[in-house]
mmCIF file of C-alpha atoms in Angstrom:
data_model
loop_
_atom_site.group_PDB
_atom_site.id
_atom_site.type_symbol
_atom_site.label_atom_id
_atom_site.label_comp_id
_atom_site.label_asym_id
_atom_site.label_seq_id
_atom_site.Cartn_x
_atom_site.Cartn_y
_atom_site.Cartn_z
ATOM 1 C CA UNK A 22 104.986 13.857 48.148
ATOM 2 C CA UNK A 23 106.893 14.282 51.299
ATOM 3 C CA UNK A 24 106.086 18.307 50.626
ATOM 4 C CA UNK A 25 101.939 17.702 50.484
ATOM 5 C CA UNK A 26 102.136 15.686 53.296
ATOM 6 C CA UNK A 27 104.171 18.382 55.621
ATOM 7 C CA UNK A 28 101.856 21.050 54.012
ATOM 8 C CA UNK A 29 98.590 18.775 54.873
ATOM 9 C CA UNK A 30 99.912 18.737 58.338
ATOM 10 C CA UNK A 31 99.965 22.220 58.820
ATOM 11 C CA UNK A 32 96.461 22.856 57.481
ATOM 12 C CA UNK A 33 95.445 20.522 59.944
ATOM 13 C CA UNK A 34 97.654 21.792 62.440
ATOM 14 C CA UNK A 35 95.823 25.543 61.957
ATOM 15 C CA UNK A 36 92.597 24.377 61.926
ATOM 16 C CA UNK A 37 92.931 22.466 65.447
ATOM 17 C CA UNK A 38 94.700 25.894 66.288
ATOM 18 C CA UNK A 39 91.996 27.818 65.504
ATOM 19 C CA UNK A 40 88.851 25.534 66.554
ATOM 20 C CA UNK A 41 90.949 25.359 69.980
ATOM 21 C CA UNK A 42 90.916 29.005 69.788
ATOM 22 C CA UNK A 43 87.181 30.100 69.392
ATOM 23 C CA UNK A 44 86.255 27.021 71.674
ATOM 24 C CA UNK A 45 88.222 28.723 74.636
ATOM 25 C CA UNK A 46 86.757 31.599 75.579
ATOM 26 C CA UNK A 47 83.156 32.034 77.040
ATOM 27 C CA UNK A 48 81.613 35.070 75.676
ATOM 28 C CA UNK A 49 80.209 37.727 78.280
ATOM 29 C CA UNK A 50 78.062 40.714 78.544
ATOM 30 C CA UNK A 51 76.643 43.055 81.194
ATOM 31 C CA UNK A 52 73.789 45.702 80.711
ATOM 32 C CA UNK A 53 73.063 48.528 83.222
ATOM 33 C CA UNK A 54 70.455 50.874 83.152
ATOM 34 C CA UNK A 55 71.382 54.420 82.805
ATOM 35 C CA UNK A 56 68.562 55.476 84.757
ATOM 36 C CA UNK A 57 67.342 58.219 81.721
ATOM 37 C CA UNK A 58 65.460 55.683 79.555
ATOM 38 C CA UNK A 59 68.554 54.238 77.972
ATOM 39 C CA UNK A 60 70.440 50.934 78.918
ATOM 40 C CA UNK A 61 73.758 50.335 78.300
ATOM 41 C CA UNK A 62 75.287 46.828 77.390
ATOM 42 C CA UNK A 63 78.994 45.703 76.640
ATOM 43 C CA UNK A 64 80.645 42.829 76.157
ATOM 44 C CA UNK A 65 83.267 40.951 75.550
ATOM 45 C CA UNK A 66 85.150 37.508 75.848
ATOM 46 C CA UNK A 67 86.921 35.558 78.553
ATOM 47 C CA UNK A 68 90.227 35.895 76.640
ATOM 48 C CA UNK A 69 90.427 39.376 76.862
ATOM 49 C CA UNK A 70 89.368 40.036 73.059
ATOM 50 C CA UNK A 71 87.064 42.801 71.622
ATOM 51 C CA UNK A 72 83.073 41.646 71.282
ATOM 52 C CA UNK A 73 83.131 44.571 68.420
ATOM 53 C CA UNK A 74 80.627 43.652 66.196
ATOM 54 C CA UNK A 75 79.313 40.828 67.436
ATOM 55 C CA UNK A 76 75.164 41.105 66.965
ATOM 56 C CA UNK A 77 72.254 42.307 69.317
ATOM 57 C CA UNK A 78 68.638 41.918 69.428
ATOM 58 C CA UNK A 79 66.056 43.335 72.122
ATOM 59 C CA UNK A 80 63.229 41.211 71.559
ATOM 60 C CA UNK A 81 59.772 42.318 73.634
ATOM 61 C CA UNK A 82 57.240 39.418 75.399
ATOM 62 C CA UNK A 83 56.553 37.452 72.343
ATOM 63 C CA UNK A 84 59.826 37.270 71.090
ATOM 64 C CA UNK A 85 60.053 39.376 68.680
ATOM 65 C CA UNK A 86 63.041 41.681 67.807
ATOM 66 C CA UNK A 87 61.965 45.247 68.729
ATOM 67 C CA UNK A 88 65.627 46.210 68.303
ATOM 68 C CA UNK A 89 68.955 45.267 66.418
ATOM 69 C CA UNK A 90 72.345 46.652 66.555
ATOM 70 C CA UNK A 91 75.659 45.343 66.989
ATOM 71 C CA UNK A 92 78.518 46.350 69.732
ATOM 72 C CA UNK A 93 80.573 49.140 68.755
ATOM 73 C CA UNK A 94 84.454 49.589 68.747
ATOM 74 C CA UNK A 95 84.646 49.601 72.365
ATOM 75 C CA UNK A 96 82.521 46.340 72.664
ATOM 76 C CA UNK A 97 79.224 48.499 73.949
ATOM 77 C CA UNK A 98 75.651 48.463 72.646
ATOM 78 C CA UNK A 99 73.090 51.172 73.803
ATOM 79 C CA UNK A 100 69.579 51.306 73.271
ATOM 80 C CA UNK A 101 66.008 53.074 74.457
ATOM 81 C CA UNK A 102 64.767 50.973 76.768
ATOM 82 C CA UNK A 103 61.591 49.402 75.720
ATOM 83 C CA UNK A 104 58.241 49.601 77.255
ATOM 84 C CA UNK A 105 57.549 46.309 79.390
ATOM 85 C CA UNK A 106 58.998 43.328 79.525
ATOM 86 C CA UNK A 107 62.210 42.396 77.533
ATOM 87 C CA UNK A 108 65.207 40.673 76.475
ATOM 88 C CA UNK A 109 68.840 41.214 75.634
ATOM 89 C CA UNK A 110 70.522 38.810 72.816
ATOM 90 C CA UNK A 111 74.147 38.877 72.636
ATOM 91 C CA UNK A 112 74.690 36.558 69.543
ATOM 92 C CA UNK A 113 78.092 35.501 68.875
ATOM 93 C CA UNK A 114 77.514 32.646 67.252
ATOM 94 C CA UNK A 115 76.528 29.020 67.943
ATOM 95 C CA UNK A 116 77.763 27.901 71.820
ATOM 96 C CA UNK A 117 78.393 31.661 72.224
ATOM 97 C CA UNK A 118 75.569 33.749 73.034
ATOM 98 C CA UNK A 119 73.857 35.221 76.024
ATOM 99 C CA UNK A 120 70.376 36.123 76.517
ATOM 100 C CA UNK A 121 69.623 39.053 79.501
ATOM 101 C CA UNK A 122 66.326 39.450 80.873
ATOM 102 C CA UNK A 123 65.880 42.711 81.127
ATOM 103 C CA UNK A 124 64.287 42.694 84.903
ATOM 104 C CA UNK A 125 67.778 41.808 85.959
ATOM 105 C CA UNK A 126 68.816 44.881 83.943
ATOM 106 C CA UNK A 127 69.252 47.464 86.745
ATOM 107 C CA UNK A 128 71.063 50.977 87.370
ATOM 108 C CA UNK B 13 117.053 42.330 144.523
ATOM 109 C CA UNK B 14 118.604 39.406 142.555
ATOM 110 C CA UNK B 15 114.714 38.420 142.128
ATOM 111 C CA UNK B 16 114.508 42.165 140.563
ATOM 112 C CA UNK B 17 118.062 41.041 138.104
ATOM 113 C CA UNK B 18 115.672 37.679 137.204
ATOM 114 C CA UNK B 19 112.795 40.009 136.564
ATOM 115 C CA UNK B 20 114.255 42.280 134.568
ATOM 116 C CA UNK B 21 116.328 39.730 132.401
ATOM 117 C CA UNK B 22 113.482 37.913 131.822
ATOM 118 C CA UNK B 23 111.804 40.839 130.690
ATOM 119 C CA UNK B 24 114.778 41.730 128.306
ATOM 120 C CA UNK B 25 114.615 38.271 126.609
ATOM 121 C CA UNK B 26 110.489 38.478 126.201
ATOM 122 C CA UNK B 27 111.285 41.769 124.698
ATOM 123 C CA UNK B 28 113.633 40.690 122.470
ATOM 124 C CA UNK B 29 111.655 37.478 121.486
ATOM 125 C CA UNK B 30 108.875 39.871 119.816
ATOM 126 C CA UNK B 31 108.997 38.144 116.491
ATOM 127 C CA UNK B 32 110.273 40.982 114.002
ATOM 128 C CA UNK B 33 107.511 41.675 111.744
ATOM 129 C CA UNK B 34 107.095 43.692 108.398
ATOM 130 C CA UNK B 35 105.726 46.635 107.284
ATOM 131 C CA UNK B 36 103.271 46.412 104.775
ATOM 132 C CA UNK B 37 100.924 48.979 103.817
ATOM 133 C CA UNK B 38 97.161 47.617 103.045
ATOM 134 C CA UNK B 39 94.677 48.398 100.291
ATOM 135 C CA UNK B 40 92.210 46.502 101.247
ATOM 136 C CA UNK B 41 88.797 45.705 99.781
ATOM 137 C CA UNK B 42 87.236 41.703 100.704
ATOM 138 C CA UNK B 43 86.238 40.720 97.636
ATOM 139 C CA UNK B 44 88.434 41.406 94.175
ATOM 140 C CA UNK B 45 86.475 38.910 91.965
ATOM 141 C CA UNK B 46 83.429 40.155 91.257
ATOM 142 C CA UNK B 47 80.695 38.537 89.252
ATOM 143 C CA UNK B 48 79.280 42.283 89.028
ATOM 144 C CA UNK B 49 80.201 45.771 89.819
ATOM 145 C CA UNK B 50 78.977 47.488 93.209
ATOM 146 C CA UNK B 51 79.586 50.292 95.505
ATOM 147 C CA UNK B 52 83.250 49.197 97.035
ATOM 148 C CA UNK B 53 84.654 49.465 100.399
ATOM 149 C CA UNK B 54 88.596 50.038 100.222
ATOM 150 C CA UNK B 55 90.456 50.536 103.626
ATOM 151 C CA UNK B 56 93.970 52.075 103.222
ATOM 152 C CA UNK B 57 96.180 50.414 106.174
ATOM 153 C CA UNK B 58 99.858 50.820 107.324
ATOM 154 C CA UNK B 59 100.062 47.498 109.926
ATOM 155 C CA UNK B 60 102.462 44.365 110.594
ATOM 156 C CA UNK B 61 99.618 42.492 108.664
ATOM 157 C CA UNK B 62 100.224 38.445 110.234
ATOM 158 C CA UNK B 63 99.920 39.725 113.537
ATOM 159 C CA UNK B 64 97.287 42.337 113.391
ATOM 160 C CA UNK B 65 100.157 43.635 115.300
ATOM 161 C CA UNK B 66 101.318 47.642 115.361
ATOM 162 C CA UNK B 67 99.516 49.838 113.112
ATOM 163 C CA UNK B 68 101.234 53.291 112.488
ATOM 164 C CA UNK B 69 100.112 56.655 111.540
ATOM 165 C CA UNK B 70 99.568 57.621 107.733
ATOM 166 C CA UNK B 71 99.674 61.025 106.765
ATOM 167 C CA UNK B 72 97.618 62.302 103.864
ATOM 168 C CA UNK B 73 98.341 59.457 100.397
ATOM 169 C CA UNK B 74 100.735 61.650 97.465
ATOM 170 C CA UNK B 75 98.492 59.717 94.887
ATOM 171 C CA UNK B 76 95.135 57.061 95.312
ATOM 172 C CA UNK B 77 94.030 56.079 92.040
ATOM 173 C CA UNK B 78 92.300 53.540 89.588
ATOM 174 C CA UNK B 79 93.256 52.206 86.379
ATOM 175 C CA UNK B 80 90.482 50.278 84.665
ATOM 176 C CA UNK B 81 90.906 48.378 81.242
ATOM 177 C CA UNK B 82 87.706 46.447 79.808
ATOM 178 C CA UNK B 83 88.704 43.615 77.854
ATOM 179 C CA UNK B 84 92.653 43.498 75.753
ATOM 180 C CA UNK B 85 91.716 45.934 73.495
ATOM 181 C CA UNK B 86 90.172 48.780 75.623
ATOM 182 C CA UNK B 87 91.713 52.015 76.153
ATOM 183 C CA UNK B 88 93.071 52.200 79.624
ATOM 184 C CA UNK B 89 91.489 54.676 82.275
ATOM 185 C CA UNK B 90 92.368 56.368 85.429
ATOM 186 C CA UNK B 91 90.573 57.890 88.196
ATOM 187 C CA UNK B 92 91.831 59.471 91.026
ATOM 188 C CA UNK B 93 90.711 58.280 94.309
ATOM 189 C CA UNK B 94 92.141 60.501 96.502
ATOM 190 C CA UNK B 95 88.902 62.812 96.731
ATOM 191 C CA UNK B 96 87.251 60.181 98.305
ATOM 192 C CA UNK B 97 89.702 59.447 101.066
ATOM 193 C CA UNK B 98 88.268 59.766 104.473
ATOM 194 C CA UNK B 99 90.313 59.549 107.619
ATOM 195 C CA UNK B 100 89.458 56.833 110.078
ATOM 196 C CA UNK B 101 91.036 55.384 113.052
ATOM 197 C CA UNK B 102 92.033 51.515 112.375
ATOM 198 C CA UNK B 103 92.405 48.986 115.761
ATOM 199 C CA UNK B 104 94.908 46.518 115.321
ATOM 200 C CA UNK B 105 95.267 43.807 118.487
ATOM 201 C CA UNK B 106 97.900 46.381 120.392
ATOM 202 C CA UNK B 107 97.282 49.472 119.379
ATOM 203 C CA UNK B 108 95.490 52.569 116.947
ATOM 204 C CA UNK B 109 96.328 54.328 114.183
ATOM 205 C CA UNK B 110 95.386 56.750 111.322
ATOM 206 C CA UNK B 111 94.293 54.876 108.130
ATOM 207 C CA UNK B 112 92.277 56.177 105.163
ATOM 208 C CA UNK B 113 88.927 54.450 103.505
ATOM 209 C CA UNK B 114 87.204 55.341 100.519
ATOM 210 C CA UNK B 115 84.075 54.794 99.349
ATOM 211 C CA UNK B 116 84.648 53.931 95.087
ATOM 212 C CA UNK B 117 80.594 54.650 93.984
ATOM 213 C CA UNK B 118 79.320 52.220 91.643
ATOM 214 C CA UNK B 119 79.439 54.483 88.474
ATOM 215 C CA UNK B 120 83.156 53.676 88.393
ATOM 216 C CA UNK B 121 83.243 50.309 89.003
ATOM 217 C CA UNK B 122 80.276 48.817 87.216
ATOM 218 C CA UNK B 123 81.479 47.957 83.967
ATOM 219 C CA UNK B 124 83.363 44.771 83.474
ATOM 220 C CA UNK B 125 86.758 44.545 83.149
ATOM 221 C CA UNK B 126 90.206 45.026 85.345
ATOM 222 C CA UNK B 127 90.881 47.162 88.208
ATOM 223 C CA UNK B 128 94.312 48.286 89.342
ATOM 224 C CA UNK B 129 94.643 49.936 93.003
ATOM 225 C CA UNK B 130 97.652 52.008 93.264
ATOM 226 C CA UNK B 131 98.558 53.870 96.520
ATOM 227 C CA UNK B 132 101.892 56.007 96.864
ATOM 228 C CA UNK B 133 101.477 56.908 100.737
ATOM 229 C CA UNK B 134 103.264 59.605 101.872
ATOM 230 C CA UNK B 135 106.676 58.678 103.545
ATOM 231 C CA UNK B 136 106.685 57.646 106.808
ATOM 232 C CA UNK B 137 109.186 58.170 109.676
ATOM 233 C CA UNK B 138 110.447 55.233 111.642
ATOM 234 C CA UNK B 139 111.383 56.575 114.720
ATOM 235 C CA UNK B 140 113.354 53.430 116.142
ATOM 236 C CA UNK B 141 115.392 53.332 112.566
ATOM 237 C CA UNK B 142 115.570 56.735 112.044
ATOM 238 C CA UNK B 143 114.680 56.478 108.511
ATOM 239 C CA UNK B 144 111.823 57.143 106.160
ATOM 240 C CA UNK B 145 109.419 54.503 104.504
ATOM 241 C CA UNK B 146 107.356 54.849 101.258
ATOM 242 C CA UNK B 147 105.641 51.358 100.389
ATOM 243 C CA UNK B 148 104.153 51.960 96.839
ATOM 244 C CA UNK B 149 101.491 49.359 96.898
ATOM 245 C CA UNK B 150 99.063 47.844 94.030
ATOM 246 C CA UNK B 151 95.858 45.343 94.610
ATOM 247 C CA UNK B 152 93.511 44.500 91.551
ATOM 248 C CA UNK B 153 89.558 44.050 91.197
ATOM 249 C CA UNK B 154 87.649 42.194 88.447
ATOM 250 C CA UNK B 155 84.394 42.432 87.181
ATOM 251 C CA UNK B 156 82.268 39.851 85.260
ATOM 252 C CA UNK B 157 85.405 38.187 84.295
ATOM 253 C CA UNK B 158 86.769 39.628 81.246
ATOM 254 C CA UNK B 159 90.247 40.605 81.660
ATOM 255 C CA UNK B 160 92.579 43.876 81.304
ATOM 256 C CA UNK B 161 95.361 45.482 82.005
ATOM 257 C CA UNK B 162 96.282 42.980 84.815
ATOM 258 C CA UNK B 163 99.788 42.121 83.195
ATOM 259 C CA UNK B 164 100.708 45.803 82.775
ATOM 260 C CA UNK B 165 103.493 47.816 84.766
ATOM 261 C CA UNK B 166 101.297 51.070 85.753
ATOM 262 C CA UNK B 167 104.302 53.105 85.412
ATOM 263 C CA UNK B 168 105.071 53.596 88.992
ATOM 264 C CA UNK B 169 108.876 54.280 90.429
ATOM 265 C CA UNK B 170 108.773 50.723 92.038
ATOM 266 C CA UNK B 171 106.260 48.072 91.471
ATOM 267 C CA UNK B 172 105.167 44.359 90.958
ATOM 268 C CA UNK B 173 103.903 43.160 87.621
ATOM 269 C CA UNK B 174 102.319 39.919 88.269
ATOM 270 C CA UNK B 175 102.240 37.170 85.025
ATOM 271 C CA UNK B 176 99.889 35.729 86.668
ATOM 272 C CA UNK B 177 96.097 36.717 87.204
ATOM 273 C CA UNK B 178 95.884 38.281 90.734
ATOM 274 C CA UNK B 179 92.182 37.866 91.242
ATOM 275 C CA UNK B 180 91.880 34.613 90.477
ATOM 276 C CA UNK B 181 94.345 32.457 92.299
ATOM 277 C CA UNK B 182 93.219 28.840 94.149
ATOM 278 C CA UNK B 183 94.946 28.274 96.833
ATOM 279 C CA UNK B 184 97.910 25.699 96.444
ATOM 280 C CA UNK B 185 98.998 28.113 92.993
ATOM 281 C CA UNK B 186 102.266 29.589 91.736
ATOM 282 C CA UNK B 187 102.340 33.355 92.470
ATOM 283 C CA UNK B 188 104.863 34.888 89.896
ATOM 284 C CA UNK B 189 105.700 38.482 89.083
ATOM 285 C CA UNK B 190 108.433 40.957 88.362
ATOM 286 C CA UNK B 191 110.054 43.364 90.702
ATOM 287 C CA UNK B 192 110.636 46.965 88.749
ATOM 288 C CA UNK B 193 113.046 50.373 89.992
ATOM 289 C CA UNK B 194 112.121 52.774 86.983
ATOM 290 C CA UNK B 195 110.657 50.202 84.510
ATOM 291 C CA UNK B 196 113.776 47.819 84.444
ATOM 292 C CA UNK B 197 113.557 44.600 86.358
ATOM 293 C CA UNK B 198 115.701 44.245 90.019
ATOM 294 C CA UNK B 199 117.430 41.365 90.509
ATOM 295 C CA UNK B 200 118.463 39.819 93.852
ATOM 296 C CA UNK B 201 116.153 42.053 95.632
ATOM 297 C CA UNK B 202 114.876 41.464 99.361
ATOM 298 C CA UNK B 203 111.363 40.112 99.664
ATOM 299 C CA UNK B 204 108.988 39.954 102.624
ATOM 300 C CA UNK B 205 106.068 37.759 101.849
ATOM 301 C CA UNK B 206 103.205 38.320 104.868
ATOM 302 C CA UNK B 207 100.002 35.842 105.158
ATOM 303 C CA UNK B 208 96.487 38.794 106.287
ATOM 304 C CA UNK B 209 96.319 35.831 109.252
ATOM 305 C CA UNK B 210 93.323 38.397 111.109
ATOM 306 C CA UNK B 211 90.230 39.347 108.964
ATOM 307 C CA UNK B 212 89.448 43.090 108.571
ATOM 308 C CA UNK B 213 86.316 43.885 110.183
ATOM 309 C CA UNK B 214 85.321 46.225 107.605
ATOM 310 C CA UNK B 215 82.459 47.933 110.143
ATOM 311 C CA UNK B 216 84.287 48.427 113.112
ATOM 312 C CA UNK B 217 87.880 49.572 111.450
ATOM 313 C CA UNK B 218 89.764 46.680 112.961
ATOM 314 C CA UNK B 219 91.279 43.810 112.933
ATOM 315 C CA UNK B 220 89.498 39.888 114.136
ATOM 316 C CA UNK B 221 91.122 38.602 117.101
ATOM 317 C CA UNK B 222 91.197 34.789 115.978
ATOM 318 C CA UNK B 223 94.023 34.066 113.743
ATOM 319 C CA UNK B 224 93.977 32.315 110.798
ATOM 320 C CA UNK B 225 97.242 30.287 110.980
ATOM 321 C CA UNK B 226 99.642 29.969 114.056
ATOM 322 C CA UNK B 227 103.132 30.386 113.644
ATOM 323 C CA UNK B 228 105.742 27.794 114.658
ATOM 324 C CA UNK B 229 108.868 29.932 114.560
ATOM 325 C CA UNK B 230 109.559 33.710 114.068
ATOM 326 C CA UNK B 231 110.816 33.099 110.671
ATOM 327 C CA UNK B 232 107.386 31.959 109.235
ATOM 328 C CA UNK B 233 105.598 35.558 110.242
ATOM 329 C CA UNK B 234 107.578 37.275 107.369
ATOM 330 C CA UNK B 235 109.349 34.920 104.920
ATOM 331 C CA UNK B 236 112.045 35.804 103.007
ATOM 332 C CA UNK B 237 112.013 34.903 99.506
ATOM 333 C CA UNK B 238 114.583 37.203 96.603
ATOM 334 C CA UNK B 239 114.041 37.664 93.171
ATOM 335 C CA UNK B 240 116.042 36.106 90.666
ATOM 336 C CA UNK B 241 118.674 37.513 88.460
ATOM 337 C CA UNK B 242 115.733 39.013 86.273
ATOM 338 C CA UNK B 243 113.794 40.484 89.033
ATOM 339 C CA UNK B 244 111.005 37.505 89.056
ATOM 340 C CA UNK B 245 109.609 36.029 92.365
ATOM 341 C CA UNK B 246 107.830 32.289 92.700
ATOM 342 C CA UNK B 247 105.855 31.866 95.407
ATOM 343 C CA UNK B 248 103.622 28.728 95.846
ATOM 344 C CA UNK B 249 100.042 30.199 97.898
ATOM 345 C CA UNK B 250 99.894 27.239 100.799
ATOM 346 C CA UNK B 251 96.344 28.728 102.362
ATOM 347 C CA UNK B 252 93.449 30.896 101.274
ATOM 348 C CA UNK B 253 93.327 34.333 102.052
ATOM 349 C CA UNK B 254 95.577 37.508 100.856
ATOM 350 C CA UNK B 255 99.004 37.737 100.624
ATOM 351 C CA UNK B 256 101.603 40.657 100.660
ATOM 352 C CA UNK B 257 104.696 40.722 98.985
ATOM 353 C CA UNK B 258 107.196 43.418 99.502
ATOM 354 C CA UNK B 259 110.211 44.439 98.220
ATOM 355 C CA UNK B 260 112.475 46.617 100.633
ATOM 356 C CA UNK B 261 114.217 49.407 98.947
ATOM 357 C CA UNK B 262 113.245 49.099 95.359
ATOM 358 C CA UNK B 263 112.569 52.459 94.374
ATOM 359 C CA UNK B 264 114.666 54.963 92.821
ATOM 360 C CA UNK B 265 114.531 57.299 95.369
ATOM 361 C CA UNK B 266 116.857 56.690 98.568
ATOM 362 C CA UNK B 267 116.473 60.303 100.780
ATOM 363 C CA UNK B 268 113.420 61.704 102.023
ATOM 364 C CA UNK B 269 114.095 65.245 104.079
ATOM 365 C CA UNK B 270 117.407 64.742 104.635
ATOM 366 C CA UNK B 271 117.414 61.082 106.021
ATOM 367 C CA UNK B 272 117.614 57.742 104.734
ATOM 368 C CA UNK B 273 114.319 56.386 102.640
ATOM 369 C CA UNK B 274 113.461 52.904 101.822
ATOM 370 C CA UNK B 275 111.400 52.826 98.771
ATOM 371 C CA UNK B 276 109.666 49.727 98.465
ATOM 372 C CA UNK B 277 106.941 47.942 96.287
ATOM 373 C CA UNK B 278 104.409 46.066 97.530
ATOM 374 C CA UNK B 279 101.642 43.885 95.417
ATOM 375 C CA UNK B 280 98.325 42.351 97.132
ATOM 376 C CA UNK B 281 96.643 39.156 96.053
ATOM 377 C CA UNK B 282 93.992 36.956 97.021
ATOM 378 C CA UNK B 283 93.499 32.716 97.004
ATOM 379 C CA UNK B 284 90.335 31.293 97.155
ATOM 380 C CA UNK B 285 89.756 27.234 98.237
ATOM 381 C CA UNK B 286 88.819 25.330 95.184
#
């Protein structure tokens, strides 16, 4: 008995552990324009870690997704710039993404 | 003529009331948190910082570079600087000297991420001492927020590795970092800890006139503070602004042409008023 209940504990001791963990960092992302059509975005998190893989979307006026990607191994995204007006999504996940509008995308 | 004894007296005991101030060379840019990257202003300084007091001469830096590190997990890069050092002439409140600025262009300090400063100056030759002085000196930038390499030695002969985040200090914080000769720690080691009590005026290459804080005794223009028998320093930030820590004679090497060289380290940072 005494050996579920220590073993309970820790299971509930990891998942506080790890809830803490992905509740403690604020996810961030920049985007420049590289001035030849293309704009660059990376990313990342306020703990230091790697936004590799986390999800993209460039979605034009009416909201729909004109582009999808994901970051790469060094946390960057980069895309052709679309005509008009334009957003950035940088979805990681409920409470952390960020949405860019791409007029305050600039070189 | 005894009114020419008085005078003279007198004049011996103003002269030897000048408070004894430190060396400290600058790197010095006004604002190391960054929400995001921009052209950036960096003024290279050799100056007795709490008094805006004597600035000397620099000769041409041995090394000016960057190291930049976005996020934990990013692969560490340097650029050297020292291309873009310009001479200028810097105005303390007594005097001029030869100082350096740079102009780091936003393509190299856009992305987000930490930024490490690192200056080796070229020795310098105290005339009054008769010795040489080398202050290897580090100051750190951040963009957008997401940190780097900030807790990482860059490998220099003498240097402070902070353990905690130099950019983002409130005032009223514990500063804490280690003191390193050759990558191992030096304990018991002499500390001058400086207050920057005039503003650079970035435009005019000089320092403000109206101080900051006021003194009440010689003792509080350069405090003394050692590092423990692992090399660490504590030091609790009492008022906004930056604040230099050096370490005299640190560094490995101890001659410089023939004379006696004090090698020290010296480590930047900045608190902001919550």
């Amino acid at each position: 008995m005494k050996k579920i209940i220590s073993k309970l504990v820790v299971a509930a001791g990891l998942i506080v552990l790890s809830a803490t963990a992905a509740l403690a960092h604020s996810p961030l992302c920049s985007c420049f324009d590289n001035g030849d059509g293309t704009v660059l975005c990376e990313g990342g998190f306020s703990d230091g870690s790697s936004a590799s893989g986390v999800k993209m979307f460039v979605r034009d006026d009416s909201g729909a997704v004109v582009l999808k990607g994901a970051m790469n191994e060094d946390s960057e995204f980069e895309f052709k710039k679309p005509a008009g007006h334009y957003t950035v999504t940088f979805d990681g996940g409920e409470g952390h993404s960020i949405e860019i509008d791409g007029s305050d995308i600039v070189e | 003529m005894k009114m020419k004894v008085v005078f003279l007296n007198l004049l011996l005991v103003v002269a030897m009331a000048v408070p004894a101030s430190a060396h400290f060379q600058m790197i010095y840019t006004p604002e190391i948190a960054k929400n995001k990257g921009a052209e950036t202003d960096v003024k290279l300084v050799f100056t007795h910082p709490f008094e805006a007091g004597h600035t000397m001469k620099m000769g041409m830096p041995e090394e000016f570079f960057m190291l930049h590190q976005k996020g934990e997990e990013g692969k560490i890069k340097k650029y050297d600087l020292k291309k873009l050092l310009k001479p200028i002439t810097w105005t303390s409140l007594t005097n001029s000297g030869e100082a350096y600025e740079a102009k780091l262009p936003k393509k190299i300090v856009r992305s987000m991420g930490d930024y490490t400063l690192v200056l080796v100056p070229a020795p310098y030759y105290e005339g009054e001492e008769d010795i040489y002085i080398q202050q290897i000196t580090k100051t750190y930038m951040n963009v957008g927020g997401l940190p780097g390499n900030w807790a990482a030695p860059a490998g220099l002969k003498t240097e402070w590795v902070p353990l905690v985040k130099p950019y983002a200090m409130w005032t009223g914080m514990t500063f804490k970092a280690q003191l390193l000769s050759d990558g191992k720690p030096v304990p018991n080691a002499d500390v001058e800890v400086e207050y920057m009590n005039h503003e650079p005026d970035m435009k005019n290459n000089a320092f403000k006139k109206e101080e900051k804080a006021h003194a009440p005794h010689d003792a509080f223009v350069t405090m003394g503070v050692k590092t423990d028998a692992q090399g660490y320093v504590t030091f609790a930030i009492p008022k906004a602004g930056w604040w230099g820590f050096c370490a005299l004679g640190s560094g490995p090497d101890k001659e410089f042409k023939g004379k006696e060289l004090s090698q020290d380290a010296v480590i930047w940072i900045k608190a902001v008023d919550m």
